[in-house]
Short mmCIF file of C-alpha atoms and ligand atoms in Angstrom, two decimals:
data_model
loop_
_atom_site.label_atom_id
_atom_site.label_comp_id
_atom_site.label_asym_id
_atom_site.label_seq_id
_atom_site.Cartn_x
_atom_site.Cartn_y
_atom_site.Cartn_z
CA MET R 97 -24.56 64.69 -6.73
CA SER R 98 -21.56 63.88 -8.92
CA PHE R 99 -18.02 63.26 -7.69
CA GLU R 100 -16.98 66.63 -9.13
CA GLU R 101 -19.62 68.42 -7.07
CA ALA R 102 -18.65 66.50 -3.94
CA LYS R 103 -15.01 67.33 -4.55
CA LYS R 104 -15.85 71.04 -4.78
CA LYS R 105 -17.64 70.86 -1.43
CA TYR R 106 -14.61 69.30 0.20
CA GLU R 107 -12.26 71.73 -1.51
CA ALA R 108 -14.27 74.61 -0.10
CA LEU R 109 -13.19 73.31 3.31
CA GLY R 110 -9.57 73.19 2.22
CA VAL R 111 -9.48 69.41 1.74
CA ASP R 112 -7.42 67.98 -1.15
CA VAL R 113 -9.62 65.10 -2.32
CA GLU R 114 -7.30 63.81 -5.04
CA ALA R 115 -4.39 63.71 -2.59
CA ALA R 116 -6.50 61.73 -0.12
CA ILE R 117 -7.42 59.15 -2.77
CA LYS R 118 -3.85 58.93 -3.99
CA LYS R 119 -2.48 58.44 -0.48
CA LEU R 120 -4.93 55.79 0.61
CA LYS R 121 -4.13 53.66 -2.44
CA THR R 122 -0.58 53.22 -1.10
CA VAL R 123 -1.34 52.41 2.55
CA PRO R 124 -1.04 48.69 3.28
CA VAL R 125 -3.74 47.13 5.44
CA SER R 126 -3.11 43.59 6.58
CA LEU R 127 -5.87 41.12 5.74
CA HIS R 128 -6.01 38.36 8.36
CA CYS R 129 -6.08 34.91 6.77
CA TRP R 130 -7.91 33.48 9.80
CA GLN R 131 -11.35 34.88 8.93
CA GLY R 132 -11.57 32.24 6.20
CA ASP R 133 -11.34 29.10 8.32
CA ASP R 134 -12.47 30.15 11.80
CA VAL R 135 -8.86 30.38 13.08
CA ARG R 136 -8.19 26.65 12.67
CA GLY R 137 -5.02 26.58 10.57
CA PHE R 138 -3.56 23.53 8.88
CA ASP R 139 -1.05 22.14 11.36
CA THR R 140 -3.28 20.57 13.99
CA ASP R 141 -6.41 18.40 14.11
CA PRO R 142 -9.24 20.64 12.83
CA THR R 143 -11.77 18.90 15.07
CA LYS R 144 -9.93 20.04 18.22
CA PRO R 145 -11.27 23.23 19.79
CA LEU R 146 -9.75 26.67 19.43
CA THR R 147 -7.90 27.51 22.67
CA GLY R 148 -6.17 30.54 24.16
CA GLY R 149 -9.36 32.25 25.29
CA ILE R 150 -10.60 33.17 21.81
CA GLN R 151 -13.74 31.82 20.21
CA THR R 152 -15.48 31.68 16.87
CA THR R 153 -19.23 31.22 16.89
CA GLY R 154 -21.51 30.10 14.09
CA ASN R 155 -21.37 27.30 11.56
CA TYR R 156 -22.14 29.01 8.28
CA PRO R 157 -21.23 26.69 5.40
CA GLY R 158 -18.13 27.19 3.29
CA ARG R 159 -15.22 27.27 5.73
CA ALA R 160 -11.88 26.90 3.90
CA ARG R 161 -10.46 23.47 4.75
CA ASN R 162 -7.05 23.58 3.07
CA PRO R 163 -4.54 26.05 1.59
CA GLU R 164 -6.05 25.90 -1.89
CA GLU R 165 -9.50 26.83 -0.62
CA LEU R 166 -8.17 29.56 1.65
CA MET R 167 -6.11 31.07 -1.17
CA ALA R 168 -9.07 31.00 -3.54
CA ASP R 169 -11.22 32.76 -0.93
CA ILE R 170 -8.55 35.40 -0.30
CA ASP R 171 -8.35 36.00 -4.04
CA LYS R 172 -12.09 36.54 -4.10
CA VAL R 173 -11.84 39.03 -1.25
CA ILE R 174 -9.01 40.91 -2.96
CA SER R 175 -11.19 41.26 -6.05
CA LEU R 176 -13.91 42.88 -3.92
CA VAL R 177 -11.96 45.46 -1.94
CA PRO R 178 -10.20 48.70 -2.87
CA GLY R 179 -6.85 49.64 -1.38
CA GLN R 180 -3.45 48.05 -0.82
CA VAL R 181 -3.89 44.61 0.71
CA LYS R 182 -1.11 42.92 2.68
CA LEU R 183 -1.55 39.33 3.86
CA ASN R 184 -1.45 38.42 7.55
CA LEU R 185 -0.56 34.80 8.30
CA HIS R 186 -0.37 32.75 11.46
CA ALA R 187 2.29 30.08 11.87
CA SER R 188 -0.49 27.49 12.07
CA TYR R 189 -1.08 28.09 8.34
CA ALA R 190 2.19 26.34 7.44
CA ILE R 191 1.86 24.29 4.28
CA PHE R 192 3.30 20.79 4.52
CA GLU R 193 3.87 18.74 1.41
CA HIS R 194 4.50 15.09 0.57
CA GLY R 195 3.18 13.87 3.91
CA GLU R 196 5.72 15.92 5.87
CA TRP R 197 4.76 17.47 9.20
CA VAL R 198 6.89 19.26 11.76
CA ASP R 199 5.92 20.68 15.12
CA ARG R 200 5.81 24.44 15.66
CA ASP R 201 9.30 24.64 17.17
CA LYS R 202 10.75 23.21 13.94
CA LEU R 203 8.93 25.34 11.36
CA LEU R 204 11.06 26.53 8.46
CA PRO R 205 10.73 29.22 5.81
CA LYS R 206 10.06 26.52 3.22
CA HIS R 207 6.76 25.76 4.94
CA PHE R 208 5.63 29.21 3.81
CA GLN R 209 7.05 29.11 0.30
CA LYS R 210 3.62 28.54 -1.22
CA TRP R 211 2.38 31.65 0.59
CA VAL R 212 5.36 33.61 -0.71
CA GLU R 213 4.48 32.57 -4.24
CA PHE R 214 0.87 33.54 -3.63
CA CYS R 215 1.87 36.99 -2.34
CA ARG R 216 4.52 37.58 -4.97
CA GLU R 217 2.16 36.84 -7.85
CA ARG R 218 -0.25 39.42 -6.43
CA GLY R 219 2.31 42.02 -5.34
CA LEU R 220 1.43 41.64 -1.66
CA GLY R 221 3.61 41.96 1.42
CA CYS R 222 3.08 39.54 4.29
CA ASP R 223 2.87 39.91 8.06
CA PHE R 224 3.31 37.00 10.43
CA ASN R 225 2.22 35.69 13.83
CA PRO R 226 3.63 32.85 15.90
CA THR R 227 0.71 30.68 17.05
CA PHE R 228 0.69 30.16 20.82
CA PHE R 229 -2.75 28.50 21.00
CA SER R 230 -4.72 25.46 19.79
CA HIS R 231 -1.84 23.09 20.39
CA PRO R 232 -1.22 20.16 22.78
CA LYS R 233 1.80 21.95 24.27
CA CYS R 234 -0.33 24.77 25.73
CA ASP R 235 -0.30 23.60 29.36
CA PRO R 236 -2.35 25.98 29.20
CA LEU R 237 0.52 28.50 29.59
CA THR R 238 3.07 28.82 26.82
CA LEU R 239 5.78 31.50 27.03
CA SER R 240 5.09 31.95 30.74
CA SER R 241 4.87 28.28 31.64
CA PRO R 242 6.62 27.13 34.83
CA ASN R 243 7.44 23.92 32.98
CA GLU R 244 10.81 24.69 31.43
CA GLU R 245 10.39 22.15 28.64
CA THR R 246 7.08 23.72 27.61
CA ARG R 247 8.44 27.26 27.82
CA LYS R 248 11.49 26.34 25.73
CA PHE R 249 9.29 24.71 23.10
CA TRP R 250 7.36 27.94 22.68
CA VAL R 251 10.52 30.06 22.70
CA GLU R 252 11.85 27.90 19.88
CA HIS R 253 8.57 28.46 18.07
CA GLY R 254 9.01 32.23 18.46
CA LYS R 255 12.57 32.07 17.15
CA ALA R 256 11.51 29.97 14.17
CA CYS R 257 8.90 32.64 13.45
CA ILE R 258 11.51 35.40 13.51
CA ARG R 259 13.43 33.50 10.83
CA ILE R 260 10.26 32.98 8.81
CA SER R 261 9.34 36.67 9.15
CA GLN R 262 12.76 37.67 7.87
CA TYR R 263 12.28 35.28 4.95
CA LEU R 264 8.86 36.76 4.13
CA ALA R 265 10.25 40.31 4.27
CA GLU R 266 13.20 39.45 2.06
CA GLU R 267 11.28 37.45 -0.50
CA LEU R 268 8.51 40.02 -0.83
CA GLY R 269 10.54 43.21 -0.45
CA GLN R 270 8.20 44.63 2.20
CA PRO R 271 8.67 44.72 5.96
CA CYS R 272 7.07 41.94 7.99
CA VAL R 273 5.27 42.79 11.21
CA MET R 274 5.66 39.82 13.57
CA ASN R 275 3.08 40.00 16.30
CA ILE R 276 3.45 38.06 19.53
CA TRP R 277 0.20 37.37 21.32
CA ALA R 278 -0.24 34.52 23.77
CA GLY R 279 -3.43 33.94 25.74
CA ASP R 280 -1.45 32.93 28.85
CA GLY R 281 -3.38 33.52 32.03
CA TYR R 282 -5.63 31.99 34.65
CA LYS R 283 -9.34 31.44 35.02
CA ASP R 284 -9.26 32.07 38.73
CA VAL R 285 -7.32 34.09 41.26
CA PRO R 286 -3.64 33.17 40.97
CA ALA R 287 -1.24 32.91 43.91
CA ASP R 288 1.73 34.10 41.90
CA ARG R 289 1.22 36.95 39.46
CA ILE R 290 4.81 38.05 39.03
CA GLY R 291 6.32 34.62 38.33
CA PRO R 292 4.56 34.12 34.99
CA ARG R 293 5.23 37.74 34.02
CA LEU R 294 8.95 37.34 34.67
CA ARG R 295 9.05 34.13 32.66
CA TYR R 296 7.07 35.83 29.85
CA LYS R 297 9.71 38.56 29.81
CA GLN R 298 12.54 36.05 29.73
CA SER R 299 10.84 34.24 26.85
CA PHE R 300 10.35 37.42 24.83
CA ASP R 301 14.02 38.28 25.41
CA GLU R 302 15.05 34.83 24.23
CA ILE R 303 12.86 35.02 21.12
CA LEU R 304 14.21 38.45 20.22
CA SER R 305 17.79 37.26 20.72
CA GLU R 306 17.34 35.49 17.39
CA PRO R 307 19.15 37.76 14.91
CA PHE R 308 16.99 39.72 12.48
CA ASP R 309 17.16 42.83 10.35
CA LYS R 310 15.36 45.63 12.20
CA THR R 311 14.49 47.36 8.97
CA LYS R 312 12.69 44.24 7.75
CA VAL R 313 11.13 42.52 10.75
CA TYR R 314 9.04 44.44 13.28
CA PRO R 315 8.25 42.34 16.34
CA CYS R 316 5.21 43.50 18.35
CA ALA R 317 3.72 42.67 21.74
CA GLU R 318 -0.09 42.50 21.77
CA SER R 319 -1.71 42.90 25.18
CA LYS R 320 -5.10 41.75 26.37
CA VAL R 321 -7.34 42.23 29.38
CA PHE R 322 -8.95 38.77 29.57
CA GLY R 323 -10.08 35.81 27.49
CA ILE R 324 -12.81 33.20 27.75
CA GLY R 325 -11.75 30.79 30.48
CA VAL R 326 -8.90 33.16 31.35
CA GLU R 327 -10.90 35.78 33.21
CA SER R 328 -8.89 36.54 36.33
CA TYR R 329 -5.36 37.15 35.17
CA THR R 330 -3.63 37.75 31.84
CA VAL R 331 0.16 37.55 31.82
CA GLY R 332 0.63 39.88 28.83
CA SER R 333 -1.49 42.70 30.20
CA ALA R 334 -1.53 46.26 28.84
CA GLU R 335 1.08 47.43 31.34
CA TRP R 336 3.31 44.44 30.72
CA CYS R 337 3.32 45.01 26.96
CA LEU R 338 3.79 48.78 27.20
CA LYS R 339 6.73 48.38 29.56
CA TYR R 340 8.23 45.56 27.56
CA ALA R 341 8.08 47.43 24.27
CA SER R 342 9.49 50.57 25.85
CA SER R 343 12.38 48.60 27.34
CA ARG R 344 13.72 47.69 23.88
CA ASP R 345 14.30 49.35 20.56
CA ASP R 346 13.19 46.30 18.59
CA CYS R 347 9.68 45.68 19.85
CA ILE R 348 6.58 47.76 19.30
CA CYS R 349 3.18 47.87 20.98
CA LEU R 350 0.23 46.33 19.23
CA LEU R 351 -3.18 47.56 20.34
CA ASP R 352 -6.23 45.43 19.58
CA ASN R 353 -9.35 47.48 20.23
CA GLY R 354 -11.17 44.39 21.55
CA HIS R 355 -8.64 44.03 24.34
CA TYR R 356 -9.70 46.72 26.79
CA HIS R 357 -12.51 47.50 29.13
CA PRO R 358 -15.48 48.62 26.96
CA THR R 359 -15.27 52.20 28.23
CA GLU R 360 -11.61 52.44 27.24
CA LEU R 361 -10.98 53.60 23.68
CA VAL R 362 -8.01 52.68 21.54
CA SER R 363 -8.61 55.88 19.58
CA ASP R 364 -7.37 57.71 22.68
CA LYS R 365 -4.35 55.45 23.20
CA ILE R 366 -2.77 55.91 19.77
CA SER R 367 -1.44 59.42 20.36
CA ALA R 368 -0.33 58.54 23.89
CA ILE R 369 1.98 55.86 22.55
CA LEU R 370 3.09 57.83 19.50
CA ALA R 371 4.14 60.66 21.81
CA TYR R 372 6.96 58.28 22.81
CA ASP R 373 7.39 55.67 20.09
CA GLU R 374 8.14 56.03 16.41
CA LYS R 375 5.90 53.11 15.46
CA LEU R 376 2.71 51.46 16.62
CA ALA R 377 0.69 48.49 15.37
CA LEU R 378 -3.08 48.01 15.46
CA HIS R 379 -5.53 45.15 15.27
CA VAL R 380 -8.80 46.68 14.19
CA THR R 381 -11.77 44.65 15.32
CA ARG R 382 -15.23 45.13 16.85
CA GLY R 383 -15.98 43.86 20.29
CA VAL R 384 -19.64 43.55 21.20
CA ARG R 385 -19.75 43.50 25.03
CA TRP R 386 -16.49 41.52 25.07
CA ASP R 387 -13.62 40.75 22.68
CA SER R 388 -16.11 39.05 20.38
CA ASP R 389 -14.23 39.83 17.15
CA HIS R 390 -17.31 40.90 15.19
CA VAL R 391 -16.84 42.20 11.64
CA VAL R 392 -15.52 45.78 11.55
CA LEU R 393 -18.24 48.32 10.74
CA PHE R 394 -18.08 51.94 9.58
CA ASP R 395 -18.93 52.96 13.13
CA ASP R 396 -17.90 55.80 15.38
CA GLU R 397 -14.92 54.17 17.08
CA THR R 398 -13.54 52.77 13.82
CA LYS R 399 -13.75 56.29 12.36
CA GLU R 400 -12.11 57.77 15.45
CA ILE R 401 -9.26 55.23 15.28
CA ALA R 402 -8.72 56.09 11.61
CA LYS R 403 -8.73 59.81 12.37
CA GLU R 404 -6.07 59.37 15.03
CA VAL R 405 -3.95 57.23 12.72
CA VAL R 406 -4.14 59.90 10.02
CA ARG R 407 -3.51 62.78 12.42
CA CYS R 408 -0.55 61.12 14.15
CA GLY R 409 0.98 59.92 10.88
CA ILE R 410 -0.50 57.11 8.83
CA ASP R 411 2.98 55.84 7.94
CA ARG R 412 3.86 55.34 11.59
CA VAL R 413 1.13 52.79 12.20
CA PHE R 414 1.04 49.18 10.99
CA LEU R 415 -2.61 48.53 10.23
CA ALA R 416 -4.18 45.09 10.45
CA LEU R 417 -7.66 43.64 10.79
CA ASP R 418 -8.47 40.97 13.35
CA TYR R 419 -11.96 39.51 13.52
CA PHE R 420 -13.62 36.20 12.77
CA ASP R 421 -17.29 35.63 12.20
CA ALA R 422 -18.41 32.08 11.41
CA SER R 423 -22.12 32.94 11.33
CA ILE R 424 -22.22 34.66 7.93
CA ASN R 425 -20.62 34.26 4.51
CA ARG R 426 -16.92 34.50 5.39
CA VAL R 427 -15.87 36.15 2.12
CA SER R 428 -18.48 38.82 2.69
CA ALA R 429 -17.36 39.21 6.32
CA TRP R 430 -13.79 39.74 5.18
CA ALA R 431 -14.76 42.18 2.41
CA THR R 432 -17.18 44.12 4.60
CA GLY R 433 -14.60 44.71 7.32
CA PHE R 434 -11.84 45.58 4.89
CA ARG R 435 -14.05 47.99 2.94
CA ASN R 436 -15.27 49.58 6.15
CA PHE R 437 -11.78 50.22 7.42
CA GLN R 438 -10.89 51.70 4.02
CA LYS R 439 -13.95 53.93 4.35
CA ALA R 440 -12.85 55.03 7.80
CA LEU R 441 -9.36 55.88 6.55
CA LEU R 442 -10.70 57.79 3.55
CA PHE R 443 -13.17 59.61 5.78
CA ALA R 444 -10.28 60.60 8.05
CA LEU R 445 -8.13 61.74 5.13
CA LEU R 446 -10.99 64.04 4.06
CA GLN R 447 -11.02 66.06 7.27
CA PRO R 448 -9.71 69.64 7.38
CA VAL R 449 -7.30 68.73 10.16
CA GLU R 450 -5.42 72.03 10.34
CA GLU R 451 -8.60 74.04 10.65
CA LEU R 452 -9.96 71.75 13.36
CA LYS R 453 -6.71 71.97 15.31
CA ALA R 454 -6.75 75.75 15.04
CA LEU R 455 -10.28 75.83 16.46
CA GLN R 456 -9.18 73.67 19.37
CA ASP R 457 -6.05 75.70 20.07
CA SER R 458 -7.92 78.99 19.94
CA GLY R 459 -10.50 77.61 22.37
CA ASN R 460 -13.40 77.87 19.94
CA PHE R 461 -15.11 74.70 21.08
CA THR R 462 -18.50 75.93 19.90
CA LYS R 463 -17.41 76.06 16.29
CA LEU R 464 -15.28 72.94 16.65
CA MET R 465 -18.36 70.95 17.63
CA VAL R 466 -20.47 72.36 14.81
CA VAL R 467 -17.82 71.82 12.14
CA GLN R 468 -17.10 68.29 13.31
CA GLU R 469 -20.81 67.46 13.27
CA GLU R 470 -21.31 68.94 9.81
CA LEU R 471 -18.41 66.92 8.43
CA LYS R 472 -20.50 63.83 9.09
CA THR R 473 -23.01 64.73 6.38
CA MET R 474 -20.56 65.79 3.71
CA PRO R 475 -21.02 63.89 0.41
CA PHE R 476 -18.53 61.22 1.42
CA GLY R 477 -20.26 58.47 -0.60
CA GLU R 478 -19.35 60.17 -3.88
CA VAL R 479 -15.69 60.29 -2.95
CA TRP R 480 -15.80 56.67 -1.75
CA ASP R 481 -17.27 55.59 -5.09
CA GLU R 482 -14.53 57.49 -6.90
CA TYR R 483 -11.90 55.79 -4.72
CA CYS R 484 -13.32 52.36 -5.59
CA ARG R 485 -13.29 53.31 -9.28
CA ALA R 486 -9.71 54.58 -9.01
CA CYS R 487 -8.73 51.22 -7.51
CA GLY R 488 -10.63 49.35 -10.22
CA LYS R 489 -12.81 47.66 -7.59
CA PRO R 490 -16.60 47.33 -7.25
CA LEU R 491 -18.60 50.17 -5.71
CA ASP R 492 -21.04 49.69 -2.84
CA GLY R 493 -24.05 47.89 -4.26
CA GLN R 494 -21.95 46.01 -6.80
CA TRP R 495 -19.86 43.52 -4.85
CA LEU R 496 -22.18 41.49 -2.65
CA SER R 497 -23.76 39.75 -5.63
CA GLN R 498 -20.25 38.60 -6.59
CA ALA R 499 -19.73 37.14 -3.11
CA GLU R 500 -23.12 35.46 -3.37
CA GLU R 501 -22.29 33.96 -6.76
CA TYR R 502 -19.00 32.67 -5.34
CA GLU R 503 -20.92 31.12 -2.48
CA LYS R 504 -23.21 29.30 -4.89
CA ALA R 505 -20.46 28.22 -7.24
CA VAL R 506 -17.78 27.34 -4.70
CA LEU R 507 -18.45 27.68 -0.97
CA LEU R 508 -21.65 25.64 -0.78
CA HIS R 509 -19.92 22.67 -2.38
CA ARG R 510 -17.53 22.31 0.54
CA GLY R 511 -18.49 19.42 2.80
C1 RNT I 849 -6.68 37.36 20.40
C2 RNT I 849 -5.83 38.34 19.68
C3 RNT I 849 -5.02 37.78 18.53
C4 RNT I 849 -5.78 36.78 17.70
C5 RNT I 849 -5.11 36.40 16.40
C6 RNT I 849 -5.69 35.16 15.83
O1 RNT I 849 -7.52 37.95 21.30
O2 RNT I 849 -6.59 39.40 19.23
O3 RNT I 849 -4.51 38.81 17.79
O4 RNT I 849 -7.07 37.25 17.38
O5 RNT I 849 -3.76 36.33 16.56
ZN1 ZN I 850 -5.64 40.81 17.96
#
């Protein structure tokens, strides 16, 4: 079947295929830099373990070891994926020059100047994340620590990151989403649950007291249910983050779909939050039995998340990917997840939403089920190919060989 034939089939359902393609090309999706180096960053000893309750597994060759390698890998990924990429950086990816090094509480915009140049040359915006893990000052708590010196250190880190986020937004002319996630919590049953939560709140308040332009910097609070070694209690739980974000007009909720009980679905949470808030942020990932951060697939829940984003208003949701697989070619992992989320968004944009809603509202659940099932076997692949062509990017079946060549020419030569 040709694209023209596929388009006719969609048009018969009342779907505007060209409009869907045109829209998706403008929707930024944040590409997480941390897939390229197993979340190690450049500001601490790379032989020290990843902390904060997150874990990468696998030792596939080719991990990026420095900014040059990471940038080259990101460039490769960008060449392999359709759509509007935005970069997502962690503070731990600061670039120090001439033997300089500063601790996280002293980070300055200039430590991200190289990243600004990278983004500017490629027309990308940039999102940002303070890094509250993999650092000697995690005691293991950070923003909720009872040790005032530790807590202050991490508050200063958060404030420095607000200034850096503002700098990124101003230099690149696109808003910067600044996501606050800290793995603070306890392995075993705590005696005091409210103390850390009150200190966490105070720390967030102190970080957000740093002046910033609310049209340029969008701070978020990312919740979590548990982490490895932090099984019994998480300070920044779902309720804490929801309540915190709703208590202020300058903080939004960030939902990571790996951060809930496996029977809970983020696809069902999106509309609940958007019934109250103007904006929402997402980390799209794939948890296999736990928050394992597997590569995003074109699977049912990813499709359902994309449908909800489209139906609630794609421009109201800041979209980002968050996964890290060290057991396969990292460039391919990045490209696969990014392409799959693009597929899910395009698939969602090709649904006859008004007709489906009308079936629901008129109580015709028989037809609603049949139509929704039949949409699954529409000639989506033809439209996807056309979208890739329209973006000037490789189609399915054309890009993996490029990742493999890059592996041979570049990645396998890394020690
Ligand atoms: C951890 C959170 C967090 C991190 C990144 C590196 O469970 O999902 O978003 O993955 O900030
Ligand atoms: Zn996340």
